[in-house]
Amino acid sequence: EHDAAAARRFIAALAPFWAMRGFGTEGRRWVRAIMRAPAAGAAGVPIAPDAHASYAAAEMLLNLGDYVDAMPHALAALKEARRGGDDRRVTDSLRLVGHLHAMMGRWKQATSVFRQALQHSLALGDGAVTACRNSLGVLLRHQGEYVEATECFEQALAKIESVSAAMASGILFNLSLLARLRGRYAKAHRLCAQAVESARASHDLRKLGCVLVDHGEEHFGASLPTVAP
């Protein structure tokens, strides 16, 4: 039992290192060797999954694109977080499960999970709530639920100082996309310009590149459908 618990702590401790150093393949190998091993003590009593290890394994596999393999670990992390009654861990685990559903194209399931995450985040403060509203808005936008998506992003925008510059850029960018879809090109241009400045402040080159490509279009939404305001 001690060895199994120690092995899971090993996963939790080294997952950030593997991610930072680009050793994802090595991390995946250790996860498969340790996390899938029978977790039972000498007396045959099951060992409860370690929430930190399960979360770390799921997050790492998500970043490697192994969504199917990541899901059981994410669900195990969520189960343990709920058992412990920690709203922050529950919220983080729900967001992780939601992201996995979204990456697998399960938009309805992802939306349902993020609604749960939003409810749990209300006890945690503006930063957690804003992050959940931003993610929920993205999911709703993908499903064509533009009115509710806009509400989510505008509520997130009202507390934009509570999140990182990178996330703030994402919120502004998503609002610009929705404004464009409604044919509000001047507003879309203004929001996208703000997103560019926020992305620059975040030093997130990937985010900045995406926003700059969009902001650089000469005609906003010329070939895109519009919806009623």
Short mmCIF file of C-alpha atoms in Angstrom, two decimals:
data_model
loop_
_atom_site.label_atom_id
_atom_site.label_comp_id
_atom_site.label_asym_id
_atom_site.label_seq_id
_atom_site.Cartn_x
_atom_site.Cartn_y
_atom_site.Cartn_z
CA GLU A 1 0.00 0.00 0.00
CA HIS A 2 2.84 2.34 0.88
CA ASP A 3 4.54 1.67 -2.47
CA ALA A 4 1.34 2.32 -4.44
CA ALA A 5 0.71 5.59 -2.60
CA ALA A 6 4.34 6.66 -3.07
CA ALA A 7 4.15 5.86 -6.77
CA ARG A 8 1.12 8.10 -7.16
CA ARG A 9 2.85 10.92 -5.30
CA PHE A 10 5.71 10.44 -7.76
CA ILE A 11 3.31 11.08 -10.65
CA ALA A 12 1.84 14.18 -8.99
CA ALA A 13 5.29 15.60 -8.23
CA LEU A 14 6.88 15.00 -11.63
CA ALA A 15 3.97 15.82 -13.95
CA PRO A 16 4.79 19.58 -13.98
CA PHE A 17 8.44 18.77 -14.75
CA TRP A 18 7.52 16.48 -17.65
CA ALA A 19 5.19 19.12 -19.07
CA MET A 20 7.67 21.98 -18.67
CA ARG A 21 10.61 20.07 -20.17
CA GLY A 22 8.66 18.48 -22.99
CA PHE A 23 9.06 14.96 -21.65
CA GLY A 24 5.46 14.03 -22.32
CA THR A 25 6.27 10.60 -23.74
CA GLU A 26 8.22 9.68 -20.63
CA GLY A 27 5.41 10.96 -18.44
CA ARG A 28 2.83 8.96 -20.36
CA ARG A 29 4.92 5.82 -19.90
CA TRP A 30 5.08 6.32 -16.14
CA VAL A 31 1.37 7.08 -15.91
CA ARG A 32 0.52 3.90 -17.77
CA ALA A 33 2.88 1.86 -15.61
CA ILE A 34 1.79 3.29 -12.27
CA MET A 35 -1.75 4.61 -12.53
CA ARG A 36 -3.11 1.50 -14.23
CA ALA A 37 -1.46 -0.87 -11.79
CA PRO A 38 -3.82 -2.62 -9.34
CA ALA A 39 -4.12 -0.29 -6.36
CA ALA A 40 -4.63 -2.71 -3.48
CA GLY A 41 -2.86 -3.22 -0.20
CA ALA A 42 -1.51 -6.44 1.16
CA ALA A 43 -4.90 -7.37 2.59
CA GLY A 44 -6.59 -6.79 -0.75
CA VAL A 45 -8.21 -3.55 0.42
CA PRO A 46 -8.45 -1.05 -2.48
CA ILE A 47 -6.35 2.05 -2.13
CA ALA A 48 -8.25 5.28 -2.77
CA PRO A 49 -6.91 7.13 -5.82
CA ASP A 50 -4.73 10.11 -5.02
CA ALA A 51 -6.62 13.20 -6.22
CA HIS A 52 -3.42 15.10 -7.02
CA ALA A 53 -1.94 12.21 -8.99
CA SER A 54 -5.18 11.55 -10.88
CA TYR A 55 -5.54 15.23 -11.76
CA ALA A 56 -1.88 15.52 -12.82
CA ALA A 57 -2.12 12.40 -14.97
CA ALA A 58 -5.32 13.59 -16.65
CA GLU A 59 -3.96 17.07 -17.31
CA MET A 60 -0.75 15.70 -18.81
CA LEU A 61 -2.60 13.24 -21.05
CA LEU A 62 -4.98 16.02 -22.12
CA ASN A 63 -2.02 18.14 -23.21
CA LEU A 64 -0.66 15.14 -25.14
CA GLY A 65 -3.97 14.69 -26.94
CA ASP A 66 -4.74 11.37 -25.22
CA TYR A 67 -8.29 12.40 -24.34
CA VAL A 68 -9.78 8.93 -23.98
CA ASP A 69 -6.98 7.78 -21.65
CA ALA A 70 -7.17 11.02 -19.68
CA MET A 71 -10.90 10.84 -18.90
CA PRO A 72 -10.81 8.02 -16.28
CA HIS A 73 -8.09 9.88 -14.37
CA ALA A 74 -10.05 13.14 -14.52
CA LEU A 75 -13.18 11.40 -13.25
CA ALA A 76 -11.18 9.78 -10.44
CA ALA A 77 -9.82 13.21 -9.46
CA LEU A 78 -13.35 14.61 -9.46
CA LYS A 79 -14.65 11.75 -7.31
CA GLU A 80 -11.92 12.27 -4.72
CA ALA A 81 -12.38 16.05 -4.75
CA ARG A 82 -16.10 15.63 -4.07
CA ARG A 83 -15.36 13.17 -1.30
CA GLY A 84 -13.08 15.72 0.31
CA GLY A 85 -15.62 18.54 -0.02
CA ASP A 86 -13.08 21.01 -1.43
CA ASP A 87 -14.88 23.44 -3.78
CA ARG A 88 -11.67 24.53 -5.48
CA ARG A 89 -10.59 20.98 -6.28
CA VAL A 90 -14.12 20.10 -7.37
CA THR A 91 -14.22 23.15 -9.65
CA ASP A 92 -10.80 22.43 -11.15
CA SER A 93 -11.66 18.77 -11.70
CA LEU A 94 -15.00 19.63 -13.29
CA ARG A 95 -13.25 22.05 -15.63
CA LEU A 96 -10.77 19.34 -16.57
CA VAL A 97 -13.56 16.85 -17.29
CA GLY A 98 -15.38 19.53 -19.27
CA HIS A 99 -12.30 20.30 -21.36
CA LEU A 100 -11.89 16.63 -22.18
CA HIS A 101 -15.51 16.35 -23.30
CA ALA A 102 -15.04 19.45 -25.45
CA MET A 103 -11.85 18.16 -27.06
CA MET A 104 -13.72 14.98 -27.99
CA GLY A 105 -16.52 17.01 -29.55
CA ARG A 106 -19.04 16.25 -26.82
CA TRP A 107 -20.37 19.80 -26.64
CA LYS A 108 -23.55 19.09 -24.67
CA GLN A 109 -21.74 17.06 -22.01
CA ALA A 110 -19.00 19.69 -21.76
CA THR A 111 -21.57 22.47 -21.36
CA SER A 112 -23.39 20.57 -18.61
CA VAL A 113 -20.13 19.96 -16.73
CA PHE A 114 -19.06 23.60 -17.00
CA ARG A 115 -22.42 24.73 -15.65
CA GLN A 116 -21.70 22.58 -12.60
CA ALA A 117 -18.19 24.06 -12.36
CA LEU A 118 -19.64 27.58 -12.46
CA GLN A 119 -21.95 26.80 -9.54
CA HIS A 120 -19.07 25.45 -7.45
CA SER A 121 -16.84 28.40 -8.40
CA LEU A 122 -19.25 30.91 -6.84
CA ALA A 123 -17.76 30.09 -3.43
CA LEU A 124 -14.21 30.75 -4.64
CA GLY A 125 -14.17 34.38 -5.78
CA ASP A 126 -14.09 36.39 -8.98
CA GLY A 127 -11.11 34.68 -10.66
CA ALA A 128 -12.60 31.18 -10.61
CA VAL A 129 -16.06 32.43 -11.62
CA THR A 130 -14.66 34.48 -14.50
CA ALA A 131 -12.62 31.53 -15.80
CA CYS A 132 -15.70 29.27 -15.74
CA ARG A 133 -17.87 31.86 -17.48
CA ASN A 134 -15.24 32.29 -20.17
CA SER A 135 -15.06 28.53 -20.85
CA LEU A 136 -18.85 28.19 -20.79
CA GLY A 137 -19.13 31.08 -23.24
CA VAL A 138 -16.73 29.37 -25.65
CA LEU A 139 -18.79 26.17 -25.56
CA LEU A 140 -22.06 28.04 -26.12
CA ARG A 141 -20.52 29.98 -29.02
CA HIS A 142 -19.46 26.74 -30.70
CA GLN A 143 -23.06 25.52 -30.45
CA GLY A 144 -24.54 28.68 -31.93
CA GLU A 145 -26.00 29.88 -28.62
CA TYR A 146 -24.79 33.42 -29.28
CA VAL A 147 -27.07 35.30 -26.89
CA GLU A 148 -26.17 33.23 -23.81
CA ALA A 149 -22.52 33.09 -24.89
CA THR A 150 -22.43 36.88 -25.07
CA GLU A 151 -23.95 37.11 -21.59
CA CYS A 152 -21.23 34.79 -20.23
CA PHE A 153 -18.43 36.81 -21.83
CA GLU A 154 -19.89 40.15 -20.74
CA GLN A 155 -20.19 38.91 -17.15
CA ALA A 156 -16.59 37.71 -17.38
CA LEU A 157 -15.54 41.06 -18.84
CA ALA A 158 -17.05 42.86 -15.84
CA LYS A 159 -14.52 41.05 -13.63
CA ILE A 160 -11.68 40.97 -16.12
CA GLU A 161 -9.20 42.36 -13.60
CA SER A 162 -9.51 39.09 -11.65
CA VAL A 163 -7.87 36.94 -14.35
CA SER A 164 -4.57 36.82 -16.21
CA ALA A 165 -3.85 39.05 -19.20
CA ALA A 166 -3.91 35.96 -21.43
CA MET A 167 -7.42 35.01 -20.31
CA ALA A 168 -8.54 38.64 -20.54
CA SER A 169 -7.36 38.63 -24.14
CA GLY A 170 -9.41 35.50 -24.80
CA ILE A 171 -12.55 37.06 -23.31
CA LEU A 172 -12.17 40.20 -25.43
CA PHE A 173 -11.40 38.15 -28.52
CA ASN A 174 -14.48 35.96 -28.06
CA LEU A 175 -16.67 39.03 -27.62
CA SER A 176 -15.22 40.43 -30.84
CA LEU A 177 -16.10 37.21 -32.68
CA LEU A 178 -19.69 37.37 -31.43
CA ALA A 179 -19.98 41.04 -32.36
CA ARG A 180 -18.74 40.19 -35.84
CA LEU A 181 -21.27 37.37 -36.22
CA ARG A 182 -24.01 39.89 -35.42
CA GLY A 183 -22.72 42.27 -38.05
CA ARG A 184 -21.42 44.77 -35.50
CA TYR A 185 -18.08 45.27 -37.21
CA ALA A 186 -17.02 48.52 -35.53
CA LYS A 187 -17.56 46.99 -32.10
CA ALA A 188 -15.77 43.82 -33.21
CA HIS A 189 -12.79 45.85 -34.41
CA ARG A 190 -12.59 47.78 -31.12
CA LEU A 191 -12.79 44.63 -28.97
CA CYS A 192 -10.21 42.84 -31.09
CA ALA A 193 -7.83 45.79 -30.76
CA GLN A 194 -8.22 45.55 -26.96
CA ALA A 195 -7.58 41.80 -27.19
CA VAL A 196 -4.33 42.49 -29.06
CA GLU A 197 -3.11 44.83 -26.32
CA SER A 198 -4.02 42.33 -23.61
CA ALA A 199 -2.28 39.51 -25.49
CA ARG A 200 0.85 41.64 -25.81
CA ALA A 201 0.78 42.32 -22.07
CA SER A 202 0.53 38.58 -21.39
CA HIS A 203 3.63 37.77 -23.52
CA ASP A 204 1.66 34.78 -24.81
CA LEU A 205 3.00 34.57 -28.38
CA ARG A 206 0.47 31.94 -29.47
CA LYS A 207 -2.46 33.99 -28.24
CA LEU A 208 -0.99 37.16 -29.72
CA GLY A 209 -0.49 35.47 -33.09
CA CYS A 210 -4.10 34.26 -33.23
CA VAL A 211 -5.50 37.65 -32.32
CA LEU A 212 -3.18 39.56 -34.68
CA VAL A 213 -4.18 37.36 -37.62
CA ASP A 214 -7.83 38.14 -36.94
CA HIS A 215 -7.26 41.81 -36.21
CA GLY A 216 -5.30 42.20 -39.42
CA GLU A 217 -8.24 41.28 -41.67
CA GLU A 218 -9.13 44.19 -43.90
CA HIS A 219 -12.86 43.45 -43.86
CA PHE A 220 -14.36 42.01 -40.70
CA GLY A 221 -16.78 39.20 -41.37
CA ALA A 222 -17.11 39.77 -45.09
CA SER A 223 -17.66 36.06 -45.76
CA LEU A 224 -19.26 35.08 -42.47
CA PRO A 225 -22.98 34.64 -41.75
CA THR A 226 -24.69 37.07 -39.41
CA VAL A 227 -27.41 36.52 -36.85
CA ALA A 228 -30.07 38.85 -35.58
CA PRO A 229 -28.94 41.18 -32.78
#
